């Protein structure tokens, strides 16, 4: 989100409040807290009717520094939140107090924090400057509708390039781009993405991860040409600056913080063949595809059954269409005898015509609107509902049907979709806008929009892990968020069979 109108002015209807000075500070065992009023304090009377930004700096693990910015600290902290894997009580950073500032050191990464007078942060790697935040970079903002946001702007050096922010199909270097972290089913010829990750990597050997599952807005040298700007809605924001010196080391620390991926089975590195969106196929068609590859000496490790293994209008009911696949168990045995594994398509939606809809609705297993009704719409499948994976019973119910498929001989699942997750917005239907969205565990719908895919993929991955062990489980997933790397692997979204589309997929990868 852009808050300014050129270099000097604020957008019409917006307000931006930045700390005028570091007025007071506190040094504790694991961190430093600084308070910055939004106007200069000339005398004690100036402290009346004056808001302030609270800055807290600490370290969750070696070579990682956490920065927390708060306006009103009493706001309700609604879930969900990303699971992080740093030190339980924080890394014992070395803190040195200086005149008007503090230096906090975590391994090779350090930050100088203004504690009296000049407000700002300066980050260093092995003593060499990386980036910083000063002046009016940090701010509490109100948009044109009165909604609050916290903003940060980290300085970019001359020639510094930024990469990442998840799976993006636009230009590989993100400088000059505006990116909203918001999962969407937009295809690869689009600025939208299926796997939005609020983490970027700098060519100067550091990374930045914004710890918020909701809509994080990035302006990478696109509002201020000399800064990487990011903002979140609400009254607080936390981000982590990750050191390392090289892309490999920075990414290694990022996944140590957000969850390491397991090793995937060796067969997943082979060639996968799919029916894709073939709407009319049966066992004869499938075998002709497989035999056609083998007859030509093209090694094949996995065959994937896309949507139409189930009857139309009934996705998902997890029942094989008996008209086209009268003997799925026998078919799996015949495929396995050829040395080929089986993957089948699923999604987290339950169509109204599905045999599972009535049961799920009666037992409260679906996401609801605020008045208690099942949330439904007709996008993709008529009257479809959305499984509420925040409800442990709903997750187990869904997993039970997947176990039946595994017992029949399925080796992997393509966890399609997971991006069209409702929020209180007219785009998702009038009842969603009128009544809001309700999850079993009380999660905030805006924070759940991106996070939903983690619960979905985790549930399916656990079924495969039960059956095939920690090193035998593998998804074929489309959507993801922070931590999704713990449930591999992922595919690159809907593309076309041409070279420009191939280039988009390579940039996304």
Short mmCIF file of C-alpha atoms in Angstrom, two decimals:
data_model
loop_
_atom_site.label_atom_id
_atom_site.label_comp_id
_atom_site.label_asym_id
_atom_site.label_seq_id
_atom_site.Cartn_x
_atom_site.Cartn_y
_atom_site.Cartn_z
CA UNK A 1 0.00 0.00 0.00
CA UNK A 2 1.25 3.45 -0.87
CA UNK A 3 0.86 6.17 1.77
CA UNK A 4 2.71 9.10 0.20
CA UNK A 5 2.06 11.53 -2.64
CA UNK A 6 5.53 12.01 -4.04
CA UNK A 7 8.50 12.79 -1.82
CA UNK A 8 6.93 15.50 0.30
CA UNK A 9 3.21 14.91 0.76
CA UNK A 10 0.84 12.30 2.19
CA UNK A 11 -1.95 10.80 0.08
CA UNK A 12 -5.23 12.64 0.37
CA UNK A 13 -7.32 11.25 3.24
CA UNK A 14 -4.35 9.40 4.77
CA UNK A 15 -2.38 10.26 7.90
CA UNK A 16 1.18 9.18 8.71
CA UNK A 17 2.64 9.51 12.21
CA UNK A 18 6.33 8.80 12.77
CA UNK A 19 8.45 9.02 15.93
CA UNK A 20 10.06 12.44 16.21
CA UNK A 21 12.73 11.23 18.63
CA UNK A 22 13.79 8.39 20.88
CA UNK A 23 12.45 9.71 24.17
CA UNK A 24 12.94 6.82 26.60
CA UNK A 25 14.33 3.27 26.54
CA UNK A 26 14.73 0.11 28.56
CA UNK A 27 17.48 -2.50 28.26
CA UNK A 28 16.54 -5.98 29.45
CA UNK A 29 18.24 -9.37 29.36
CA UNK A 30 17.06 -10.38 25.88
CA UNK A 31 16.31 -7.08 24.19
CA UNK A 32 15.91 -3.33 23.99
CA UNK A 33 12.66 -1.32 24.03
CA UNK A 34 12.45 2.31 22.89
CA UNK A 35 9.50 4.71 22.98
CA UNK A 36 9.16 7.35 20.30
CA UNK A 37 6.47 10.07 20.58
CA UNK A 38 4.92 11.33 17.34
CA UNK A 39 5.98 14.94 18.01
CA UNK A 40 8.99 16.55 19.71
CA UNK A 41 8.73 16.84 23.48
CA UNK A 42 9.75 20.43 24.29
CA UNK A 43 8.62 20.34 27.92
CA UNK A 44 6.61 18.03 30.17
CA UNK A 45 3.30 19.48 29.05
CA UNK A 46 4.09 18.31 25.51
CA UNK A 47 3.59 14.70 26.62
CA UNK A 48 -0.18 15.18 26.93
CA UNK A 49 -2.47 13.91 24.17
CA UNK A 50 0.49 12.51 22.28
CA UNK A 51 0.75 9.02 20.88
CA UNK A 52 3.98 7.08 20.57
CA UNK A 53 5.45 4.11 18.73
CA UNK A 54 7.01 1.35 20.81
CA UNK A 55 10.05 -0.35 19.26
CA UNK A 56 11.33 -3.65 20.69
CA UNK A 57 14.45 -5.34 19.34
CA UNK A 58 15.55 -8.88 20.30
CA UNK A 59 16.95 -12.08 18.78
CA UNK A 60 15.02 -15.37 18.43
CA UNK A 61 18.10 -17.26 17.17
CA UNK A 62 21.68 -16.63 16.19
CA UNK A 63 22.15 -14.29 13.19
CA UNK A 64 18.48 -13.25 13.28
CA UNK A 65 17.17 -10.00 14.80
CA UNK A 66 13.48 -9.42 15.56
CA UNK A 67 11.96 -5.94 15.36
CA UNK A 68 8.50 -5.28 16.81
CA UNK A 69 6.61 -2.02 16.25
CA UNK A 70 3.45 -1.21 18.22
CA UNK A 71 1.04 1.69 18.42
CA UNK A 72 -1.74 0.38 20.69
CA UNK A 73 -0.38 -2.70 22.46
CA UNK A 74 -3.74 -3.71 23.91
CA UNK A 75 -5.31 -4.78 20.63
CA UNK A 76 -6.64 -8.35 20.69
CA UNK A 77 -4.11 -10.70 19.10
CA UNK A 78 -6.33 -12.92 16.97
CA UNK A 79 -5.05 -16.12 15.42
CA UNK A 80 -3.74 -17.79 13.50
CA UNK A 81 -0.01 -17.13 13.83
CA UNK A 82 2.96 -18.80 12.19
CA UNK A 83 4.78 -21.42 14.24
CA UNK A 84 8.40 -20.35 14.68
CA UNK A 85 11.33 -22.49 15.79
CA UNK A 86 13.77 -20.08 17.42
CA UNK A 87 15.26 -20.38 20.91
CA UNK A 88 12.42 -20.94 23.45
CA UNK A 89 13.47 -17.92 25.52
CA UNK A 90 15.26 -16.05 22.76
CA UNK A 91 18.92 -16.03 21.79
CA UNK A 92 21.16 -14.48 24.48
CA UNK A 93 22.21 -11.51 22.38
CA UNK A 94 25.10 -9.33 23.50
CA UNK A 95 23.90 -5.79 24.32
CA UNK A 96 26.31 -2.87 24.65
CA UNK A 97 24.98 0.48 25.88
CA UNK A 98 26.49 3.56 24.25
CA UNK A 99 25.83 7.30 24.42
CA UNK A 100 22.32 7.72 23.00
CA UNK A 101 22.19 4.22 21.53
CA UNK A 102 22.56 0.48 22.13
CA UNK A 103 24.31 -2.16 20.03
CA UNK A 104 22.61 -5.58 20.03
CA UNK A 105 24.70 -8.40 18.58
CA UNK A 106 23.47 -11.88 17.57
CA UNK A 107 26.29 -13.90 16.04
CA UNK A 108 27.60 -12.00 13.02
CA UNK A 109 24.50 -9.80 12.81
CA UNK A 110 24.14 -6.63 14.86
CA UNK A 111 21.89 -3.59 15.07
CA UNK A 112 22.45 -0.14 16.54
CA UNK A 113 19.27 1.28 18.10
CA UNK A 114 18.79 4.94 18.90
CA UNK A 115 17.74 5.15 22.57
CA UNK A 116 17.85 8.89 23.24
CA UNK A 117 17.49 11.69 20.72
CA UNK A 118 17.92 10.36 17.17
CA UNK A 119 15.38 7.65 16.25
CA UNK A 120 16.46 4.78 14.02
CA UNK A 121 18.02 1.38 13.38
CA UNK A 122 21.25 0.46 11.57
CA UNK A 123 22.00 -3.21 10.75
CA UNK A 124 25.48 -4.68 10.23
CA UNK A 125 26.91 -8.03 9.12
CA UNK A 126 30.35 -8.71 10.57
CA UNK A 127 30.65 -4.99 11.17
CA UNK A 128 29.77 -3.97 7.60
CA UNK A 129 26.59 -1.89 7.01
CA UNK A 130 23.59 -3.75 5.53
CA UNK A 131 20.53 -1.54 5.73
CA UNK A 132 18.70 0.71 8.15
CA UNK A 133 15.58 2.60 9.10
CA UNK A 134 15.59 6.23 10.15
CA UNK A 135 13.67 9.49 9.98
CA UNK A 136 10.04 8.90 9.05
CA UNK A 137 10.55 5.34 7.76
CA UNK A 138 8.70 3.70 10.65
CA UNK A 139 5.15 4.97 10.98
CA UNK A 140 1.63 4.47 12.25
CA UNK A 141 -0.72 5.17 9.34
CA UNK A 142 -4.44 5.60 8.80
CA UNK A 143 -5.77 4.97 5.29
CA UNK A 144 -8.61 6.78 3.56
CA UNK A 145 -11.19 4.62 5.37
CA UNK A 146 -9.67 5.08 8.82
CA UNK A 147 -8.05 1.64 8.98
CA UNK A 148 -4.76 1.48 10.86
CA UNK A 149 -1.46 0.19 9.45
CA UNK A 150 2.12 -0.12 10.66
CA UNK A 151 4.81 0.73 8.09
CA UNK A 152 8.54 0.14 7.82
CA UNK A 153 11.00 1.30 5.14
CA UNK A 154 14.44 -0.33 5.00
CA UNK A 155 17.08 1.53 3.03
CA UNK A 156 18.30 0.10 -0.30
CA UNK A 157 21.85 0.74 -1.43
CA UNK A 158 22.83 1.75 -4.97
CA UNK A 159 22.52 -1.33 -7.19
CA UNK A 160 20.94 -3.45 -4.45
CA UNK A 161 18.46 -5.99 -5.84
CA UNK A 162 15.57 -7.72 -4.08
CA UNK A 163 14.27 -11.22 -4.84
CA UNK A 164 11.58 -13.51 -3.45
CA UNK A 165 8.19 -12.79 -1.84
CA UNK A 166 7.14 -16.34 -2.65
CA UNK A 167 6.14 -17.74 -6.00
CA UNK A 168 5.92 -14.75 -8.32
CA UNK A 169 5.66 -14.92 -12.10
CA UNK A 170 6.59 -11.28 -12.77
CA UNK A 171 10.14 -9.98 -13.27
CA UNK A 172 12.62 -11.92 -11.14
CA UNK A 173 14.18 -8.76 -9.65
CA UNK A 174 11.44 -7.22 -7.51
CA UNK A 175 12.73 -3.64 -7.54
CA UNK A 176 10.00 -1.36 -8.85
CA UNK A 177 7.19 -3.78 -8.00
CA UNK A 178 4.20 -3.51 -5.65
CA UNK A 179 3.36 -6.90 -4.14
CA UNK A 180 0.48 -7.85 -1.83
CA UNK A 181 0.91 -11.10 0.08
CA UNK A 182 -2.51 -12.57 -0.66
CA UNK A 183 -3.01 -16.08 -2.07
CA UNK A 184 -5.06 -16.13 -5.27
CA UNK A 185 -5.89 -18.49 -8.13
CA UNK A 186 -4.73 -16.24 -10.93
CA UNK A 187 -2.61 -18.41 -13.23
CA UNK A 188 1.02 -17.85 -14.11
CA UNK A 189 0.39 -14.96 -16.55
CA UNK A 190 -0.62 -12.74 -13.65
CA UNK A 191 0.75 -10.62 -10.82
CA UNK A 192 -1.20 -12.88 -8.46
CA UNK A 193 0.39 -15.94 -6.89
CA UNK A 194 -0.62 -19.22 -5.25
CA UNK A 195 2.28 -19.21 -2.78
CA UNK A 196 2.73 -15.81 -1.17
CA UNK A 197 5.59 -15.61 1.32
CA UNK A 198 6.38 -12.33 3.15
CA UNK A 199 10.14 -12.96 2.88
CA UNK A 200 12.61 -11.32 0.55
CA UNK A 201 16.29 -11.78 -0.14
CA UNK A 202 18.73 -8.94 -0.81
CA UNK A 203 21.76 -9.08 -3.09
CA UNK A 204 23.68 -7.61 -0.13
CA UNK A 205 23.44 -10.90 1.75
CA UNK A 206 20.50 -10.53 4.12
CA UNK A 207 16.81 -11.41 4.19
CA UNK A 208 13.67 -9.89 5.69
CA UNK A 209 10.68 -11.94 6.92
CA UNK A 210 7.51 -10.14 8.02
CA UNK A 211 5.83 -12.31 10.64
CA UNK A 212 2.18 -11.80 9.69
CA UNK A 213 -0.14 -14.35 7.98
CA UNK A 214 -2.47 -11.68 6.64
CA UNK A 215 -2.15 -9.17 3.83
CA UNK A 216 1.38 -7.77 3.95
CA UNK A 217 1.94 -5.05 1.35
CA UNK A 218 5.40 -4.56 -0.14
CA UNK A 219 6.57 -1.56 -2.12
CA UNK A 220 10.02 -2.58 -3.35
CA UNK A 221 11.65 0.64 -4.57
CA UNK A 222 8.21 1.54 -5.90
CA UNK A 223 7.06 4.22 -3.44
CA UNK A 224 10.42 5.33 -2.17
CA UNK A 225 12.99 4.42 -4.81
CA UNK A 226 15.64 4.07 -2.11
CA UNK A 227 13.70 1.76 0.20
CA UNK A 228 12.02 -1.60 0.53
CA UNK A 229 8.73 -0.69 2.20
CA UNK A 230 6.33 -3.11 3.89
CA UNK A 231 3.17 -2.55 5.89
CA UNK A 232 0.52 -4.58 7.69
CA UNK A 233 -3.00 -3.68 8.80
CA UNK A 234 -3.54 -3.28 12.51
CA UNK A 235 -1.72 -1.83 15.48
CA UNK A 236 1.52 -3.84 15.47
CA UNK A 237 4.06 -5.46 13.19
CA UNK A 238 6.98 -7.84 13.72
CA UNK A 239 9.71 -8.54 11.22
CA UNK A 240 12.98 -10.44 11.28
CA UNK A 241 16.18 -9.34 9.62
CA UNK A 242 18.21 -12.46 8.79
CA UNK A 243 21.95 -12.38 8.25
CA UNK A 244 24.19 -14.87 6.55
CA UNK A 245 26.21 -13.17 3.85
CA UNK A 246 25.10 -15.52 1.04
CA UNK A 247 21.69 -16.58 -0.32
CA UNK A 248 22.27 -20.17 0.84
CA UNK A 249 23.03 -19.15 4.42
CA UNK A 250 20.18 -16.64 4.63
CA UNK A 251 17.62 -19.14 3.32
CA UNK A 252 19.02 -21.82 5.65
CA UNK A 253 18.39 -19.55 8.64
CA UNK A 254 14.93 -18.63 7.32
CA UNK A 255 13.84 -22.28 7.15
CA UNK A 256 15.45 -22.99 10.55
CA UNK A 257 13.12 -20.28 11.88
CA UNK A 258 9.97 -21.30 9.96
CA UNK A 259 10.39 -25.09 9.65
CA UNK A 260 12.78 -27.37 7.83
CA UNK A 261 11.48 -29.54 4.97
CA UNK A 262 11.89 -33.32 5.17
CA UNK A 263 13.68 -35.34 2.51
CA UNK A 264 11.25 -36.42 -0.20
CA UNK A 265 11.14 -39.95 -1.67
CA UNK A 266 13.60 -40.69 -4.48
CA UNK A 267 10.78 -41.54 -6.90
CA UNK A 268 9.44 -37.99 -6.74
CA UNK A 269 12.48 -36.79 -8.72
CA UNK A 270 11.33 -38.82 -11.72
CA UNK A 271 8.91 -37.86 -14.47
CA UNK A 272 5.26 -37.35 -13.55
CA UNK A 273 2.54 -37.69 -16.18
CA UNK A 274 -0.96 -36.28 -15.66
CA UNK A 275 -4.35 -36.46 -17.33
CA UNK A 276 -4.42 -32.70 -16.62
CA UNK A 277 -7.90 -31.36 -17.41
CA UNK A 278 -8.88 -34.19 -19.74
CA UNK A 279 -12.62 -34.38 -19.09
CA UNK A 280 -13.27 -37.83 -20.57
CA UNK A 281 -10.90 -40.59 -19.62
CA UNK A 282 -11.09 -44.12 -18.23
CA UNK A 283 -8.72 -46.95 -17.35
CA UNK A 284 -8.09 -47.71 -21.03
CA UNK A 285 -7.06 -44.07 -21.60
CA UNK A 286 -4.80 -44.10 -18.55
CA UNK A 287 -3.06 -47.32 -19.56
CA UNK A 288 -2.54 -46.00 -23.10
CA UNK A 289 -0.78 -42.95 -21.63
CA UNK A 290 1.45 -45.04 -19.37
CA UNK A 291 2.25 -47.69 -22.01
CA UNK A 292 2.87 -44.96 -24.59
CA UNK A 293 5.63 -43.55 -22.42
CA UNK A 294 7.15 -46.92 -21.56
CA UNK A 295 7.02 -48.12 -25.19
CA UNK A 296 9.04 -45.07 -26.18
CA UNK A 297 11.63 -45.69 -23.49
CA UNK A 298 10.65 -42.60 -21.52
CA UNK A 299 11.06 -43.44 -17.82
CA UNK A 300 7.93 -42.68 -15.81
CA UNK A 301 7.70 -42.77 -12.02
CA UNK A 302 4.24 -41.33 -11.28
CA UNK A 303 0.86 -41.12 -12.96
CA UNK A 304 -1.58 -38.48 -11.77
CA UNK A 305 -5.37 -38.70 -12.05
CA UNK A 306 -6.81 -35.19 -12.30
CA UNK A 307 -10.35 -33.94 -11.49
CA UNK A 308 -12.57 -36.34 -13.38
CA UNK A 309 -11.74 -39.53 -11.50
CA UNK A 310 -14.77 -38.45 -9.43
CA UNK A 311 -18.19 -37.73 -10.89
CA UNK A 312 -18.89 -34.20 -12.01
CA UNK A 313 -20.74 -31.89 -9.58
CA UNK A 314 -19.64 -34.12 -6.67
CA UNK A 315 -16.12 -32.89 -5.92
CA UNK A 316 -15.05 -33.88 -3.47
CA UNK A 317 -16.76 -37.11 -2.44
CA UNK A 318 -13.66 -39.32 -2.76
CA UNK A 319 -15.63 -41.94 -4.72
CA UNK A 320 -14.28 -43.26 -8.01
CA UNK A 321 -16.65 -42.81 -10.92
CA UNK A 322 -17.86 -46.38 -11.38
CA UNK A 323 -18.87 -45.67 -15.00
CA UNK A 324 -15.25 -45.09 -16.02
CA UNK A 325 -13.29 -46.81 -13.22
CA UNK A 326 -15.22 -49.91 -12.14
CA UNK A 327 -12.16 -51.56 -10.51
CA UNK A 328 -9.81 -48.90 -9.06
CA UNK A 329 -7.96 -51.33 -6.74
CA UNK A 330 -7.23 -53.65 -9.65
CA UNK A 331 -6.15 -50.71 -11.79
CA UNK A 332 -3.72 -49.56 -9.09
CA UNK A 333 -2.19 -53.04 -8.93
CA UNK A 334 -1.72 -53.06 -12.70
CA UNK A 335 -0.11 -49.60 -12.61
CA UNK A 336 2.18 -50.55 -9.74
CA UNK A 337 3.26 -53.65 -11.61
CA UNK A 338 4.65 -51.34 -14.28
CA UNK A 339 6.80 -49.61 -11.65
CA UNK A 340 4.62 -46.50 -11.64
CA UNK A 341 3.10 -44.81 -8.58
CA UNK A 342 -0.36 -43.23 -8.35
CA UNK A 343 -1.34 -39.66 -7.40
CA UNK A 344 -4.95 -38.44 -7.31
CA UNK A 345 -6.46 -34.95 -7.33
CA UNK A 346 -8.35 -33.55 -4.33
CA UNK A 347 -9.32 -30.16 -2.95
CA UNK A 348 -10.72 -28.83 0.37
CA UNK A 349 -14.17 -28.10 -1.06
CA UNK A 350 -17.29 -30.22 -0.65
CA UNK A 351 -19.92 -29.71 -3.34
CA UNK A 352 -23.57 -29.64 -2.32
CA UNK A 353 -24.20 -32.77 -4.44
CA UNK A 354 -21.38 -34.65 -2.68
CA UNK A 355 -22.39 -37.53 -0.42
CA UNK A 356 -20.37 -35.76 2.31
CA UNK A 357 -22.16 -32.41 2.28
CA UNK A 358 -25.09 -33.24 4.57
CA UNK A 359 -22.90 -35.01 7.10
CA UNK A 360 -20.34 -32.21 7.17
CA UNK A 361 -23.00 -29.52 7.54
CA UNK A 362 -24.84 -31.34 10.35
CA UNK A 363 -21.65 -31.96 12.31
CA UNK A 364 -20.34 -28.40 11.92
CA UNK A 365 -17.31 -29.37 9.84
CA UNK A 366 -17.54 -26.46 7.39
CA UNK A 367 -16.56 -22.80 7.56
CA UNK A 368 -19.64 -20.75 8.48
CA UNK A 369 -20.98 -17.27 8.07
CA UNK A 370 -21.58 -15.18 11.17
CA UNK A 371 -25.24 -16.20 11.41
CA UNK A 372 -24.26 -19.88 11.68
CA UNK A 373 -25.06 -20.89 8.09
CA UNK A 374 -22.63 -22.91 6.04
CA UNK A 375 -20.62 -20.60 3.80
CA UNK A 376 -21.24 -21.61 0.18
CA UNK A 377 -20.75 -20.37 -3.35
CA UNK A 378 -20.82 -21.75 -6.89
CA UNK A 379 -17.25 -21.04 -7.98
CA UNK A 380 -15.72 -24.35 -9.12
CA UNK A 381 -18.50 -26.61 -7.80
CA UNK A 382 -22.18 -25.87 -7.29
CA UNK A 383 -23.01 -24.89 -3.72
CA UNK A 384 -19.62 -25.94 -2.43
CA UNK A 385 -18.62 -25.62 1.22
CA UNK A 386 -15.14 -25.32 2.71
CA UNK A 387 -13.77 -27.81 5.25
CA UNK A 388 -12.89 -26.03 8.51
CA UNK A 389 -9.48 -27.48 9.38
CA UNK A 390 -9.34 -25.42 12.59
CA UNK A 391 -11.87 -27.98 13.91
CA UNK A 392 -9.86 -31.11 14.88
CA UNK A 393 -12.91 -33.33 14.32
CA UNK A 394 -13.42 -31.91 10.82
CA UNK A 395 -9.77 -32.47 9.95
CA UNK A 396 -9.94 -36.07 11.18
CA UNK A 397 -13.19 -36.64 9.27
CA UNK A 398 -11.57 -35.42 6.04
CA UNK A 399 -8.42 -37.49 6.69
CA UNK A 400 -10.54 -40.61 7.18
CA UNK A 401 -11.68 -40.58 3.55
CA UNK A 402 -8.10 -40.06 2.36
CA UNK A 403 -7.00 -43.10 4.37
CA UNK A 404 -9.55 -45.16 2.44
CA UNK A 405 -7.90 -44.08 -0.81
CA UNK A 406 -4.42 -44.86 0.52
CA UNK A 407 -5.63 -48.32 1.52
CA UNK A 408 -6.81 -48.80 -2.08
CA UNK A 409 -3.29 -48.08 -3.36
CA UNK A 410 -2.96 -44.29 -3.76
CA UNK A 411 0.64 -43.12 -3.19
CA UNK A 412 0.22 -39.33 -3.21
CA UNK A 413 -2.37 -36.56 -3.36
CA UNK A 414 -2.47 -33.44 -5.48
CA UNK A 415 -3.75 -30.89 -2.96
CA UNK A 416 -5.22 -28.47 -5.45
CA UNK A 417 -6.78 -25.08 -4.60
CA UNK A 418 -6.66 -23.67 -1.07
CA UNK A 419 -6.43 -20.05 -2.29
CA UNK A 420 -10.08 -19.02 -2.64
CA UNK A 421 -10.66 -18.71 1.08
CA UNK A 422 -13.47 -16.34 2.11
CA UNK A 423 -13.07 -13.09 3.96
CA UNK A 424 -15.66 -10.44 4.80
CA UNK A 425 -15.79 -9.12 1.29
CA UNK A 426 -18.52 -8.86 -1.32
CA UNK A 427 -16.30 -10.75 -3.78
CA UNK A 428 -16.90 -13.89 -1.76
CA UNK A 429 -20.68 -13.60 -1.79
CA UNK A 430 -23.28 -11.32 -0.22
CA UNK A 431 -23.70 -13.42 2.93
CA UNK A 432 -19.96 -13.26 3.60
CA UNK A 433 -20.06 -9.47 3.33
CA UNK A 434 -23.21 -9.16 5.43
CA UNK A 435 -22.51 -11.64 8.20
CA UNK A 436 -18.77 -12.20 8.17
CA UNK A 437 -16.90 -15.50 8.27
CA UNK A 438 -16.60 -17.76 11.31
CA UNK A 439 -14.06 -20.47 12.05
CA UNK A 440 -14.38 -23.16 14.71
CA UNK A 441 -11.39 -21.86 16.71
CA UNK A 442 -12.28 -18.17 16.36
CA UNK A 443 -9.51 -17.39 13.86
CA UNK A 444 -9.61 -14.02 12.16
CA UNK A 445 -10.76 -14.51 8.51
CA UNK A 446 -8.25 -12.03 7.08
CA UNK A 447 -5.36 -13.79 8.82
CA UNK A 448 -6.80 -17.17 7.85
CA UNK A 449 -7.01 -16.44 4.11
CA UNK A 450 -3.32 -17.22 3.48
CA UNK A 451 -2.87 -19.51 6.47
CA UNK A 452 -5.65 -21.94 5.51
CA UNK A 453 -3.44 -23.76 3.03
CA UNK A 454 -0.98 -24.72 5.79
CA UNK A 455 -3.72 -26.54 7.73
CA UNK A 456 -5.04 -28.17 4.57
CA UNK A 457 -1.68 -29.45 3.33
CA UNK A 458 -0.62 -30.52 6.82
CA UNK A 459 -3.73 -32.69 7.26
CA UNK A 460 -3.19 -34.46 3.94
CA UNK A 461 0.56 -34.85 4.49
CA UNK A 462 -0.08 -36.48 7.88
CA UNK A 463 -2.21 -39.17 6.21
CA UNK A 464 0.61 -40.02 3.81
CA UNK A 465 3.18 -39.90 6.60
CA UNK A 466 1.14 -42.40 8.59
CA UNK A 467 1.06 -44.76 5.64
CA UNK A 468 4.53 -44.34 4.12
CA UNK A 469 6.69 -42.98 6.94
CA UNK A 470 8.56 -39.74 7.34
CA UNK A 471 10.66 -40.27 4.19
CA UNK A 472 7.91 -41.73 2.02
CA UNK A 473 5.29 -38.98 2.13
CA UNK A 474 4.87 -36.53 -0.74
CA UNK A 475 2.16 -34.07 -1.73
CA UNK A 476 1.63 -32.41 -5.11
CA UNK A 477 0.48 -29.06 -3.69
CA UNK A 478 -0.47 -25.76 -5.36
CA UNK A 479 -1.02 -23.24 -2.57
CA UNK A 480 1.36 -22.43 0.28
CA UNK A 481 2.30 -19.95 2.96
CA UNK A 482 5.12 -19.59 5.49
CA UNK A 483 5.99 -23.05 6.83
CA UNK A 484 4.52 -24.85 3.82
CA UNK A 485 7.97 -26.22 2.99
CA UNK A 486 7.43 -28.73 5.81
CA UNK A 487 4.88 -30.52 3.60
CA UNK A 488 6.55 -30.98 0.18
CA UNK A 489 6.36 -30.85 -2.80
CA UNK A 490 4.66 -28.02 -4.69
CA UNK A 491 3.81 -27.47 -8.33
CA UNK A 492 3.87 -24.19 -10.19
CA UNK A 493 0.24 -23.34 -10.83
CA UNK A 494 -1.91 -23.16 -13.96
CA UNK A 495 0.12 -22.33 -17.06
CA UNK A 496 -0.05 -22.71 -20.83
CA UNK A 497 1.91 -24.94 -23.24
CA UNK A 498 4.16 -22.23 -24.68
CA UNK A 499 7.58 -20.75 -24.02
CA UNK A 500 6.49 -17.47 -22.39
CA UNK A 501 4.44 -19.53 -19.91
CA UNK A 502 7.43 -21.78 -19.27
CA UNK A 503 9.47 -18.67 -18.46
CA UNK A 504 6.77 -17.57 -16.01
CA UNK A 505 6.91 -20.93 -14.24
CA UNK A 506 10.71 -20.80 -14.05
CA UNK A 507 10.56 -17.34 -12.42
CA UNK A 508 7.90 -18.60 -10.02
CA UNK A 509 10.10 -21.55 -9.08
#
